[in-house]
Amino acid sequence: MIKRAFWIRRLEAAWRTAPIVWLAGVRRVGKTILAESLDEGRTEYFDCERPALEEMSKDPDLFFKSRSKPLIVLDEIHRLRDPSRLLKIGADHYPQFKILATGSSTLAASDLFKDTLSGRKQTVHLVPVLWTELESFDVSLEKRLTQGGLPPALLAPKKEAGWYREWMDSFFARDIQRLFRFRDIEKFQWFLEYVLKQSSGLFEISQASRDLGISRPTVESHLRALTVTQAITIVRPFHGGGNSELVRRPKVYGFDTGFVSFCRGWDPPRPSDFGALWEHMVLEFLRAIRPEHPIFYWRDGSDREVDFVLVQDRDTVDAIECKWNPDQFDPAALRAFRTAYPQGKNYLVTPRGGPFYDRSYKEMTVRVCNPSALPGSFHP
């Protein structure tokens, strides 16, 4: 079994501040495998899809009194009829236990959770396999970008189109329909594929409605569902009074490079395709190392754009540009950004070379690095 050391450290850090850790992430991202990889000598694992768990959890006090190990894993806990009651009683009355509960969405998304367990839980969002995990999974970066970071797809000998289609069907049936009660699978699948094809581009609700022939309220509800279930990341524009900055239109990124390449028909990808997929992977890495901090992009009226902007404090913002080939970097957009926002560090993130080196572009210094050198509160 592959040990995902970064995520285990993240869980342990979360338990130091709360008795319950809610492990969220899309279907097949590896939540169950991560839960099963915890120390067997200290862990009792329960699959909440099994009918016996429903019967066992009817009396929460008896359930917890019967436990003999300090760590309790409740996998797919939203399958139970009253999961919030079980978790609340565990947190309030059995402090000797640490609880890991997993699910495909945020806890508050389901009507089953009448109590959001405020003050009793920490959320850890598991993303697809990270840049720093490639060695553990023994796969190349090109394979990770092409097949994606969901372990079953990544570890398959080759990319199988049927697997991605089955995942999308299952995602609707087991997550979207259950949580949001959407009835029209065809409209939802159209929208999901539309978003993945447009991934990393500017998103406009009215345009999507016209392109798909779907009402604006339906687009809005589907967009919210994809956000709640972690299937997309919305990156909003950074602005602070600069001239001709975009201030409203967000960029929407699909959750995984494998699905982006699948929906775009990039099989196999051309060399020019890897740049867009690399940008997605850098975003996933940023979300992992900076889970509590928003990520922005910047764009002005002349279409000069900085891929990602990280706010460090009131006057300091870091700028991140992503390039598959650093020799193709044009500093013009970054220079325009720094004219308006001079304080902060500049990063050119590339898979090539060592951890980092600094490069001068006239009066501007840029750190050329792989994702491991990016600023963050956690490092894998």
PDB file of C-alpha atoms in Angstrom, residues 14 17-20 91-92 115-122:
ATOM      1  CA  ALA A  14      -5.866  18.580  12.267  1.00  0.00           C
ATOM      2  CA  THR A  17      -7.016  21.081  17.156  1.00  0.00           C
ATOM      3  CA  ALA A  18     -10.268  19.086  16.894  1.00  0.00           C
ATOM      4  CA  PRO A  19     -11.507  15.563  17.712  1.00  0.00           C
ATOM      5  CA  ILE A  20     -13.130  15.068  14.286  1.00  0.00           C
ATOM      6  CA  ALA A  91     -16.842  14.510  20.010  1.00  0.00           C
ATOM      7  CA  ASP A  92     -18.699  15.739  23.107  1.00  0.00           C
ATOM      8  CA  ASP A 115     -25.441  19.959  12.897  1.00  0.00           C
ATOM      9  CA  THR A 116     -22.326  21.176  11.074  1.00  0.00           C
ATOM     10  CA  LEU A 117     -20.229  20.328  14.165  1.00  0.00           C
ATOM     11  CA  SER A 118     -18.834  23.815  14.523  1.00  0.00           C
ATOM     12  CA  GLY A 119     -15.798  23.839  16.808  1.00  0.00           C
ATOM     13  CA  ARG A 120     -15.588  20.039  16.819  1.00  0.00           C
ATOM     14  CA  LYS A 121     -14.097  19.348  13.408  1.00  0.00           C
ATOM     15  CA  GLN A 122     -11.344  20.249  10.983  1.00  0.00           C
TER      16      GLN A 122
END
